[in-house]
Amino acid sequence: MKGEKTWSQEGANRYATLTSPAPDKMVSLYRTVDVPAGVKALELSWKQRITGLKKGKMPWFDARIMMDWHDAGGKKIGTPSPSFTQKDTDGWVDRSKSFLVPEGAVTLVLMPSLFQVTTGTFDIDDMVLKPTDPEILYAQQRDREEAERMRHVDFEEPKKDKWPQPLKVVGNRLQDPSGKEVWLQGVNPGGLETLPQDKQVLKSTVVALDEWKANCLRLPMNETFWFGRSPMQKDGGKEYRERIDQIITLTANRGGYLVLDLHRFRAPKQEHADFWKDAAERYKNHPAVIFDLFNEPYGIDWKVWRDGGFVPNQGKITDESAFLSDEERKKIQGFESVGMQALLDAVRSTGAKNLVVVGGLTWSSDLRGIVDGYALDDRGGNGIIYGWHIYNWHKDWEKLMLAVAMKHPILVGETGADTKKMDFIPHEAQEAPQTWVPDMLGFIQKHKLNWTGWCFHPGASPVMISDWKYTPTPWGAMAKEALAGKQFELKRTR
């Protein structure tokens, strides 16, 4: 080996070193190993040390060991999932990976690689491949197959005779065309805001509606995945959009409402208005679809919130800005927000009269500006619901929202409390769900606020479920009781 692939030595120990010579270059070793006849499973073990690693342009451009199975004719017949590392290790670390041998495989190709990284060094030592007991791997395979079976939801065609009636705002309530008041209650089935290929959300939709008795789901998603601009997507967003179509159909076929949540933060940009023009055209006047225009604005004032304007970046601007052009300096200093009214206007420009949800300031926890002259103009639509997010560290419930609730419908789009405290909030500020949740549900019920709990996903705190068997957490158990009709006593507000 030479150049970017060398033998290195420390004392008496000799090991292989891969070094990235330049950004976007592939550096790899290649070794073909015969698989002994009759072997059902193999374990690969090695030591590695990774230093100075900066990933490349794609999320998978990192340090990894890739593998291919080949049959007796040299044809590639399978690929074990790679072992990858995306940051420096703390010196030498031991790694191992076990995998089943597919039928017909006679060789395994091993390819330790720096896969088009920006910079980095990958040291590899003591690589050993040996047979291992396949029974644990067979059991894991059965578990995966069972999880896939449990996750499966049959495709449904629209059943419009089952769909709910379109809603409109009347005073501070929601009504259908017959004048019947509708109270939206449900959950946030998370997943599509972070992973464009997420399929579990289909099952979550059905479970929330059929088993937890929700009549409304708030679906977090984003415009990058919608337009297929993620490196994880190769189809221009077609699969993502069709999955959302199916979630809407599953919801509407069960008589429920779907709040499409553009799960973004800080302040709306032009790309968010572009998204709403496209999505509103697609779901224009669908009776079950409500548009939540922007998840959580923060760090701006009410005028910029409504009308748009310059939003400065939060953080220190370096001295290098003195050498930049006016245009370059402005770009690093902040961005132009189009404002919330522009998002609503984008929706209405398509002819869509769907209800919209509009969150306030401070991560949607503060709605006071709505009654201080900053309410939006609905432009002839079916009405505006104002969104309020409230968690177990927030105070001043009445002060931040109640005056608005007297005049407008409210959707408590996110709320909840976890037994596991979150590190970005002081632990002592986070009240236990056993005491906080009953009062919050009592507050919601007393004022008949529409609500969707966060989050119907075991990996997005505060979690309502602990696993994909949809086992309720303490917070989830109380929310499930409220969805089933249990009334909670409000002992005190915060």
Tab-separated table of C-alpha atoms in Angstrom, residues 18-396:
chain	number	residue	atom	x	y	z
A	18	LEU	CA	-6.582	5.186	5.037
A	19	THR	CA	-6.142	8.941	4.563
A	20	SER	CA	-8.345	11.223	2.493
A	21	PRO	CA	-6.067	13.044	0.002
A	22	ALA	CA	-8.722	15.592	-1.029
A	23	PRO	CA	-12.443	16.247	-0.569
A	24	ASP	CA	-14.880	13.918	-2.362
A	25	LYS	CA	-12.280	11.215	-3.088
A	26	MET	CA	-12.970	7.521	-2.428
A	27	VAL	CA	-10.226	5.730	-0.497
A	28	SER	CA	-10.769	2.036	0.178
A	29	LEU	CA	-9.168	-1.359	0.687
A	30	TYR	CA	-10.526	-4.442	-1.048
A	31	ARG	CA	-10.239	-8.003	0.205
A	32	THR	CA	-12.146	-11.090	-0.941
A	33	VAL	CA	-12.650	-13.850	1.641
A	34	ASP	CA	-13.894	-17.369	0.924
A	35	VAL	CA	-16.916	-18.462	2.947
A	36	PRO	CA	-16.502	-22.050	4.257
A	37	ALA	CA	-19.174	-24.467	3.071
A	38	GLY	CA	-22.051	-24.943	5.494
A	39	VAL	CA	-21.434	-21.739	7.459
A	40	LYS	CA	-24.756	-19.978	8.183
A	41	ALA	CA	-23.506	-16.825	9.928
A	42	LEU	CA	-20.296	-14.824	10.298
A	43	GLU	CA	-18.945	-12.319	12.780
A	44	LEU	CA	-16.558	-9.573	11.673
A	45	SER	CA	-14.544	-7.902	14.440
A	46	TRP	CA	-11.856	-5.209	14.243
A	47	LYS	CA	-10.257	-2.256	15.968
A	48	GLN	CA	-10.534	1.221	14.497
A	49	ARG	CA	-9.306	4.727	15.168
A	50	ILE	CA	-10.776	7.677	13.316
A	51	THR	CA	-9.291	11.171	13.450
A	52	GLY	CA	-9.984	14.482	11.720
A	53	LEU	CA	-13.158	13.171	10.106
A	54	LYS	CA	-15.443	15.594	8.311
A	55	LYS	CA	-18.304	14.013	6.423
A	56	GLY	CA	-18.750	14.631	2.713
A	57	LYS	CA	-21.618	16.162	0.794
A	58	MET	CA	-24.095	13.365	1.461
A	59	PRO	CA	-25.155	11.996	4.879
A	60	TRP	CA	-23.547	8.620	4.106
A	61	PHE	CA	-20.174	10.061	3.005
A	62	ASP	CA	-18.266	8.870	6.073
A	63	ALA	CA	-15.877	6.174	7.349
A	64	ARG	CA	-17.395	2.761	6.759
A	65	ILE	CA	-16.805	-0.893	6.058
A	66	MET	CA	-18.840	-1.991	3.050
A	67	MET	CA	-19.428	-5.639	2.140
A	68	ASP	CA	-20.755	-7.615	-0.833
A	69	TRP	CA	-21.764	-11.275	-1.176
A	70	HIS	CA	-20.837	-13.075	-4.395
A	71	ASP	CA	-21.913	-16.468	-5.736
A	72	ALA	CA	-19.735	-19.102	-7.416
A	73	GLY	CA	-20.006	-17.248	-10.723
A	74	GLY	CA	-18.771	-13.991	-9.217
A	75	LYS	CA	-22.211	-12.366	-9.344
A	76	LYS	CA	-23.143	-10.005	-6.540
A	77	ILE	CA	-26.112	-11.515	-4.656
A	78	GLY	CA	-26.438	-9.370	-1.549
A	79	THR	CA	-25.015	-6.646	0.631
A	80	PRO	CA	-24.834	-6.749	4.422
A	81	SER	CA	-25.605	-3.347	5.907
A	82	PRO	CA	-22.347	-1.397	6.327
A	83	SER	CA	-20.761	-0.478	9.620
A	84	PHE	CA	-20.259	3.281	9.548
A	85	THR	CA	-18.768	5.993	11.758
A	86	GLN	CA	-19.466	9.699	11.330
A	87	LYS	CA	-17.243	11.293	13.969
A	88	ASP	CA	-13.821	10.833	15.495
A	89	THR	CA	-13.295	7.992	17.943
A	90	ASP	CA	-11.649	8.373	21.341
A	91	GLY	CA	-8.501	6.511	20.363
A	92	TRP	CA	-8.723	2.859	19.369
A	93	VAL	CA	-12.150	1.262	19.796
A	94	ASP	CA	-13.379	-2.304	19.313
A	95	ARG	CA	-16.156	-2.918	16.796
A	96	SER	CA	-17.988	-6.024	15.604
A	97	LYS	CA	-20.843	-6.986	13.341
A	98	SER	CA	-22.654	-10.293	12.773
A	99	PHE	CA	-24.719	-11.273	9.745
A	100	LEU	CA	-26.383	-14.275	8.115
A	101	VAL	CA	-24.845	-15.837	5.014
A	102	PRO	CA	-27.344	-15.822	2.114
A	103	GLU	CA	-28.047	-18.965	0.115
A	104	GLY	CA	-25.484	-19.408	-2.665
A	105	ALA	CA	-22.844	-17.054	-1.258
A	106	VAL	CA	-19.290	-18.389	-1.573
A	107	THR	CA	-17.242	-15.211	-1.052
A	108	LEU	CA	-17.504	-12.003	0.956
A	109	VAL	CA	-15.849	-8.806	-0.280
A	110	LEU	CA	-14.678	-6.484	2.522
A	111	MET	CA	-14.146	-2.795	1.686
A	112	PRO	CA	-12.995	-0.506	4.538
A	113	SER	CA	-13.446	2.973	3.091
A	114	LEU	CA	-13.298	6.688	3.526
A	115	PHE	CA	-16.362	7.238	1.378
A	116	GLN	CA	-15.923	10.625	-0.343
A	117	VAL	CA	-15.313	12.430	2.943
A	118	THR	CA	-14.028	15.985	3.183
A	119	THR	CA	-11.103	15.048	5.428
A	120	GLY	CA	-10.187	12.183	7.711
A	121	THR	CA	-7.928	9.290	8.671
A	122	PHE	CA	-9.209	5.747	9.225
A	123	ASP	CA	-6.868	3.333	11.051
A	124	ILE	CA	-7.845	-0.369	11.036
A	125	ASP	CA	-6.305	-3.256	12.964
A	126	ASP	CA	-6.951	-6.848	14.030
A	127	MET	CA	-9.704	-7.555	11.508
A	128	VAL	CA	-11.066	-11.073	12.068
A	129	LEU	CA	-13.875	-12.913	10.237
A	130	LYS	CA	-15.145	-16.112	11.843
A	131	PRO	CA	-18.260	-18.320	11.935
A	132	THR	CA	-20.824	-17.541	14.642
A	133	ASP	CA	-24.054	-19.012	15.996
A	134	PRO	CA	-26.889	-18.060	13.622
A	135	GLU	CA	-29.745	-18.605	16.093
A	136	ILE	CA	-29.661	-15.102	17.582
A	137	LEU	CA	-29.588	-13.631	14.074
A	138	TYR	CA	-32.502	-15.839	12.994
A	139	ALA	CA	-34.467	-14.613	16.033
A	140	GLN	CA	-33.648	-10.990	15.175
A	141	GLN	CA	-34.746	-11.609	11.589
A	142	ARG	CA	-38.047	-13.045	12.801
A	143	ASP	CA	-38.520	-10.001	15.044
A	144	ARG	CA	-37.944	-7.671	12.093
A	145	GLU	CA	-40.377	-9.599	9.948
A	146	GLU	CA	-42.977	-9.506	12.707
A	147	ALA	CA	-42.436	-5.758	13.201
A	148	GLU	CA	-42.896	-5.242	9.465
A	149	ARG	CA	-46.072	-7.322	9.548
A	150	MET	CA	-47.413	-5.353	12.514
A	151	ARG	CA	-46.552	-2.052	10.806
A	152	HIS	CA	-48.345	-2.912	7.593
A	153	VAL	CA	-51.501	-0.993	6.732
A	154	ASP	CA	-53.545	-1.924	3.685
A	155	PHE	CA	-53.861	0.750	1.038
A	156	GLU	CA	-57.280	2.402	1.078
A	157	GLU	CA	-59.161	4.146	-1.672
A	158	PRO	CA	-61.122	7.254	-0.634
A	159	LYS	CA	-64.512	6.430	0.899
A	160	LYS	CA	-66.134	9.821	0.636
A	161	ASP	CA	-69.351	8.698	2.302
A	162	LYS	CA	-67.250	8.228	5.474
A	163	TRP	CA	-65.495	11.580	5.296
A	164	PRO	CA	-66.176	14.317	7.862
A	165	GLN	CA	-67.948	17.552	7.023
A	166	PRO	CA	-65.818	20.651	6.300
A	167	LEU	CA	-65.402	22.950	9.276
A	168	LYS	CA	-65.610	26.709	9.628
A	169	VAL	CA	-64.971	29.156	12.430
A	170	VAL	CA	-68.031	30.537	14.217
A	171	GLY	CA	-67.032	32.808	17.066
A	172	ASN	CA	-64.425	30.922	19.068
A	173	ARG	CA	-65.662	27.472	18.057
A	174	LEU	CA	-65.622	25.158	15.038
A	175	GLN	CA	-68.834	24.106	13.346
A	176	ASP	CA	-69.838	21.849	10.460
A	177	PRO	CA	-72.358	23.006	7.806
A	178	SER	CA	-75.320	21.854	9.931
A	179	GLY	CA	-74.217	24.129	12.788
A	180	LYS	CA	-72.983	21.241	14.932
A	181	GLU	CA	-69.981	22.143	17.066
A	182	VAL	CA	-66.895	19.961	16.515
A	183	TRP	CA	-64.191	19.605	19.164
A	184	LEU	CA	-60.866	18.429	17.740
A	185	GLN	CA	-58.883	16.089	20.012
A	186	GLY	CA	-55.973	13.873	19.110
A	187	VAL	CA	-52.230	13.346	18.799
A	188	ASN	CA	-49.161	14.146	16.698
A	189	PRO	CA	-47.980	11.006	14.851
A	190	GLY	CA	-44.368	12.054	14.373
A	191	GLY	CA	-41.848	10.684	11.902
A	192	LEU	CA	-42.256	12.378	8.534
A	193	GLU	CA	-40.657	15.592	9.789
A	194	THR	CA	-37.303	13.787	10.180
A	195	LEU	CA	-37.382	10.762	7.855
A	196	PRO	CA	-38.955	11.008	4.394
A	197	GLN	CA	-39.345	7.230	4.045
A	198	ASP	CA	-41.058	6.713	7.414
A	199	LYS	CA	-43.818	4.089	7.104
A	200	GLN	CA	-44.690	3.611	10.759
A	201	VAL	CA	-46.774	6.786	10.627
A	202	LEU	CA	-49.413	4.925	8.584
A	203	LYS	CA	-49.910	2.456	11.433
A	204	SER	CA	-49.820	5.274	13.971
A	205	THR	CA	-52.621	6.999	12.068
A	206	VAL	CA	-54.867	3.945	12.246
A	207	VAL	CA	-54.067	3.172	15.895
A	208	ALA	CA	-54.653	6.772	16.997
A	209	LEU	CA	-58.044	6.929	15.313
A	210	ASP	CA	-59.332	3.393	15.835
A	211	GLU	CA	-57.865	2.472	19.221
A	212	TRP	CA	-57.113	5.765	20.974
A	213	LYS	CA	-60.338	7.370	19.658
A	214	ALA	CA	-58.735	10.542	18.356
A	215	ASN	CA	-60.782	12.552	15.861
A	216	CYS	CA	-57.866	14.742	14.765
A	217	LEU	CA	-54.208	14.147	13.903
A	218	ARG	CA	-51.552	16.816	13.534
A	219	LEU	CA	-48.993	15.515	11.036
A	220	PRO	CA	-45.495	17.070	11.266
A	221	MET	CA	-43.734	17.297	7.884
A	222	ASN	CA	-41.514	19.694	5.941
A	223	GLU	CA	-41.132	21.313	2.558
A	224	THR	CA	-37.676	19.850	1.831
A	225	PHE	CA	-39.062	16.317	1.802
A	226	TRP	CA	-42.257	17.448	0.054
A	227	PHE	CA	-40.261	18.688	-2.933
A	228	GLY	CA	-37.801	15.764	-2.743
A	229	ARG	CA	-34.744	17.906	-2.000
A	230	SER	CA	-33.211	15.660	0.651
A	231	PRO	CA	-30.159	13.531	-0.215
A	232	MET	CA	-32.245	10.591	1.021
A	233	GLN	CA	-34.713	11.063	-1.846
A	234	LYS	CA	-34.302	10.207	-5.508
A	235	ASP	CA	-37.864	10.694	-6.803
A	236	GLY	CA	-38.490	14.424	-6.436
A	237	GLY	CA	-40.693	13.817	-3.366
A	238	LYS	CA	-43.272	11.648	-5.149
A	239	GLU	CA	-43.283	8.864	-2.513
A	240	TYR	CA	-43.420	11.404	0.324
A	241	ARG	CA	-46.371	13.271	-1.146
A	242	GLU	CA	-48.197	10.033	-1.876
A	243	ARG	CA	-47.644	8.847	1.695
A	244	ILE	CA	-49.225	12.048	2.992
A	245	ASP	CA	-52.085	11.515	0.529
A	246	GLN	CA	-52.646	8.067	2.023
A	247	ILE	CA	-52.487	9.354	5.617
A	248	ILE	CA	-55.143	11.923	4.739
A	249	THR	CA	-57.301	9.209	3.168
A	250	LEU	CA	-56.878	6.880	6.162
A	251	THR	CA	-57.892	9.748	8.448
A	252	ALA	CA	-60.824	10.968	6.382
A	253	ASN	CA	-62.139	7.413	5.837
A	254	ARG	CA	-62.450	7.190	9.628
A	255	GLY	CA	-64.261	10.494	9.921
A	256	GLY	CA	-61.229	12.321	11.310
A	257	TYR	CA	-59.452	15.578	10.520
A	258	LEU	CA	-55.796	15.923	9.510
A	259	VAL	CA	-53.793	19.032	10.423
A	260	LEU	CA	-50.864	19.317	8.012
A	261	ASP	CA	-48.091	20.845	10.131
A	262	LEU	CA	-45.200	22.572	8.341
A	263	HIS	CA	-42.730	21.660	11.056
A	264	ARG	CA	-40.351	24.598	10.828
A	265	PHE	CA	-39.002	27.106	13.334
A	266	ARG	CA	-37.977	30.779	13.765
A	267	ALA	CA	-39.729	32.681	10.931
A	268	PRO	CA	-41.315	31.804	7.569
A	269	LYS	CA	-39.314	32.184	4.366
A	270	GLN	CA	-40.294	32.321	0.719
A	271	GLU	CA	-39.756	28.574	0.315
A	272	HIS	CA	-42.445	28.024	2.955
A	273	ALA	CA	-44.907	30.175	1.025
A	274	ASP	CA	-43.992	28.222	-2.116
A	275	PHE	CA	-44.712	24.993	-0.274
A	276	TRP	CA	-48.137	26.173	0.880
A	277	LYS	CA	-49.118	27.233	-2.604
A	278	ASP	CA	-48.282	23.730	-3.841
A	279	ALA	CA	-49.813	21.804	-0.929
A	280	ALA	CA	-52.947	23.960	-0.850
A	281	GLU	CA	-53.483	23.351	-4.545
A	282	ARG	CA	-53.232	19.605	-3.908
A	283	TYR	CA	-55.624	19.540	-0.909
A	284	LYS	CA	-57.800	22.516	-1.827
A	285	ASN	CA	-61.132	22.350	0.029
A	286	HIS	CA	-60.612	18.763	1.129
A	287	PRO	CA	-63.110	18.544	4.020
A	288	ALA	CA	-60.704	16.702	6.331
A	289	VAL	CA	-57.549	18.798	5.779
A	290	ILE	CA	-56.483	21.756	7.924
A	291	PHE	CA	-53.266	23.704	7.290
A	292	ASP	CA	-50.917	24.528	10.207
A	293	LEU	CA	-48.855	27.199	8.492
A	294	PHE	CA	-45.636	27.263	10.543
A	295	ASN	CA	-44.813	25.173	13.586
A	296	GLU	CA	-43.003	27.454	16.049
A	297	PRO	CA	-42.021	31.062	15.348
A	298	TYR	CA	-39.569	32.620	17.809
A	299	GLY	CA	-36.991	35.373	18.119
A	300	ILE	CA	-39.011	37.991	16.203
A	301	ASP	CA	-41.510	40.713	17.071
A	302	TRP	CA	-45.195	40.738	16.233
A	303	LYS	CA	-44.833	43.021	13.216
A	304	VAL	CA	-42.248	40.771	11.569
A	305	TRP	CA	-44.349	37.774	12.612
A	306	ARG	CA	-47.325	39.137	10.663
A	307	ASP	CA	-45.846	41.234	7.866
A	308	GLY	CA	-42.335	39.851	7.419
A	309	GLY	CA	-39.007	41.655	7.532
A	310	PHE	CA	-35.352	41.096	8.244
A	311	VAL	CA	-34.593	38.410	10.842
A	312	PRO	CA	-31.050	38.583	12.252
A	313	ASN	CA	-29.126	35.389	12.849
A	314	GLN	CA	-28.724	34.475	16.478
A	315	GLY	CA	-25.044	34.268	17.321
A	316	LYS	CA	-21.856	36.199	16.933
A	317	ILE	CA	-20.865	37.635	13.538
A	318	THR	CA	-17.098	37.238	13.019
A	319	ASP	CA	-14.665	40.000	12.140
A	320	GLU	CA	-14.377	38.457	8.673
A	321	SER	CA	-17.679	40.148	7.794
A	322	ALA	CA	-15.743	43.386	7.301
A	323	PHE	CA	-14.254	41.906	4.124
A	324	LEU	CA	-17.576	40.772	2.609
A	325	SER	CA	-19.807	42.533	0.116
A	326	ASP	CA	-23.061	44.065	1.339
A	327	GLU	CA	-24.975	41.112	-0.118
A	328	GLU	CA	-22.672	38.532	1.466
A	329	ARG	CA	-22.736	40.352	4.810
A	330	LYS	CA	-26.524	40.470	4.843
A	331	LYS	CA	-26.708	36.755	4.070
A	332	ILE	CA	-24.604	35.768	7.092
A	333	GLN	CA	-26.302	38.337	9.301
A	334	GLY	CA	-29.821	37.012	8.764
A	335	PHE	CA	-32.617	36.467	6.289
A	336	GLU	CA	-35.816	38.045	5.004
A	337	SER	CA	-39.003	36.575	6.420
A	338	VAL	CA	-42.187	36.787	4.383
A	339	GLY	CA	-44.353	36.779	7.515
A	340	MET	CA	-47.342	34.654	8.498
A	341	GLN	CA	-49.854	36.636	6.458
A	342	ALA	CA	-47.920	35.743	3.307
A	343	LEU	CA	-48.248	32.041	4.129
A	344	LEU	CA	-51.995	32.417	4.556
A	345	ASP	CA	-52.182	34.416	1.336
A	346	ALA	CA	-50.313	31.634	-0.485
A	347	VAL	CA	-52.983	29.184	0.629
A	348	ARG	CA	-55.890	31.429	-0.324
A	349	SER	CA	-54.348	32.285	-3.716
A	350	THR	CA	-55.159	28.742	-4.818
A	351	GLY	CA	-58.849	29.097	-3.977
A	352	ALA	CA	-58.434	26.866	-0.909
A	353	LYS	CA	-60.827	27.843	1.886
A	354	ASN	CA	-59.498	25.182	4.309
A	355	LEU	CA	-59.149	26.138	7.943
A	356	VAL	CA	-55.659	27.311	8.834
A	357	VAL	CA	-53.776	27.116	12.136
A	358	VAL	CA	-51.441	29.984	12.990
A	359	GLY	CA	-48.984	29.702	15.893
A	360	GLY	CA	-47.875	32.696	17.933
A	361	LEU	CA	-44.493	33.840	19.203
A	362	THR	CA	-41.960	32.213	21.538
A	363	TRP	CA	-42.243	28.744	20.003
A	364	SER	CA	-46.021	29.264	19.698
A	365	SER	CA	-46.459	29.656	23.456
A	366	ASP	CA	-47.460	33.353	23.356
A	367	LEU	CA	-50.629	34.506	21.551
A	368	ARG	CA	-51.075	37.933	23.149
A	369	GLY	CA	-50.352	39.876	19.961
A	370	ILE	CA	-53.467	38.450	18.330
A	371	VAL	CA	-55.677	40.611	20.544
A	372	ASP	CA	-53.241	43.543	20.349
A	373	GLY	CA	-53.800	44.281	16.667
A	374	TYR	CA	-51.795	41.548	14.924
A	375	ALA	CA	-54.532	39.066	14.000
A	376	LEU	CA	-54.302	37.855	10.418
A	377	ASP	CA	-56.784	38.534	7.610
A	378	ASP	CA	-58.367	35.248	6.529
A	379	ARG	CA	-59.025	36.518	2.974
A	380	GLY	CA	-62.450	34.918	2.755
A	381	GLY	CA	-61.559	31.428	3.942
A	382	ASN	CA	-63.315	29.180	6.446
A	383	GLY	CA	-61.454	30.734	9.324
A	384	ILE	CA	-58.311	30.861	11.432
A	385	ILE	CA	-57.499	28.716	14.451
A	386	TYR	CA	-54.663	30.104	16.564
A	387	GLY	CA	-52.062	27.551	17.635
A	388	TRP	CA	-50.711	27.329	21.186
A	389	HIS	CA	-47.898	25.026	22.367
A	390	ILE	CA	-47.574	24.377	26.079
A	391	TYR	CA	-45.282	22.037	27.987
A	392	ASN	CA	-44.559	21.173	31.600
A	393	TRP	CA	-42.056	23.990	32.090
A	394	HIS	CA	-44.287	26.806	30.810
A	395	LYS	CA	-46.004	29.282	33.130
A	396	ASP	CA	-48.686	31.973	32.709
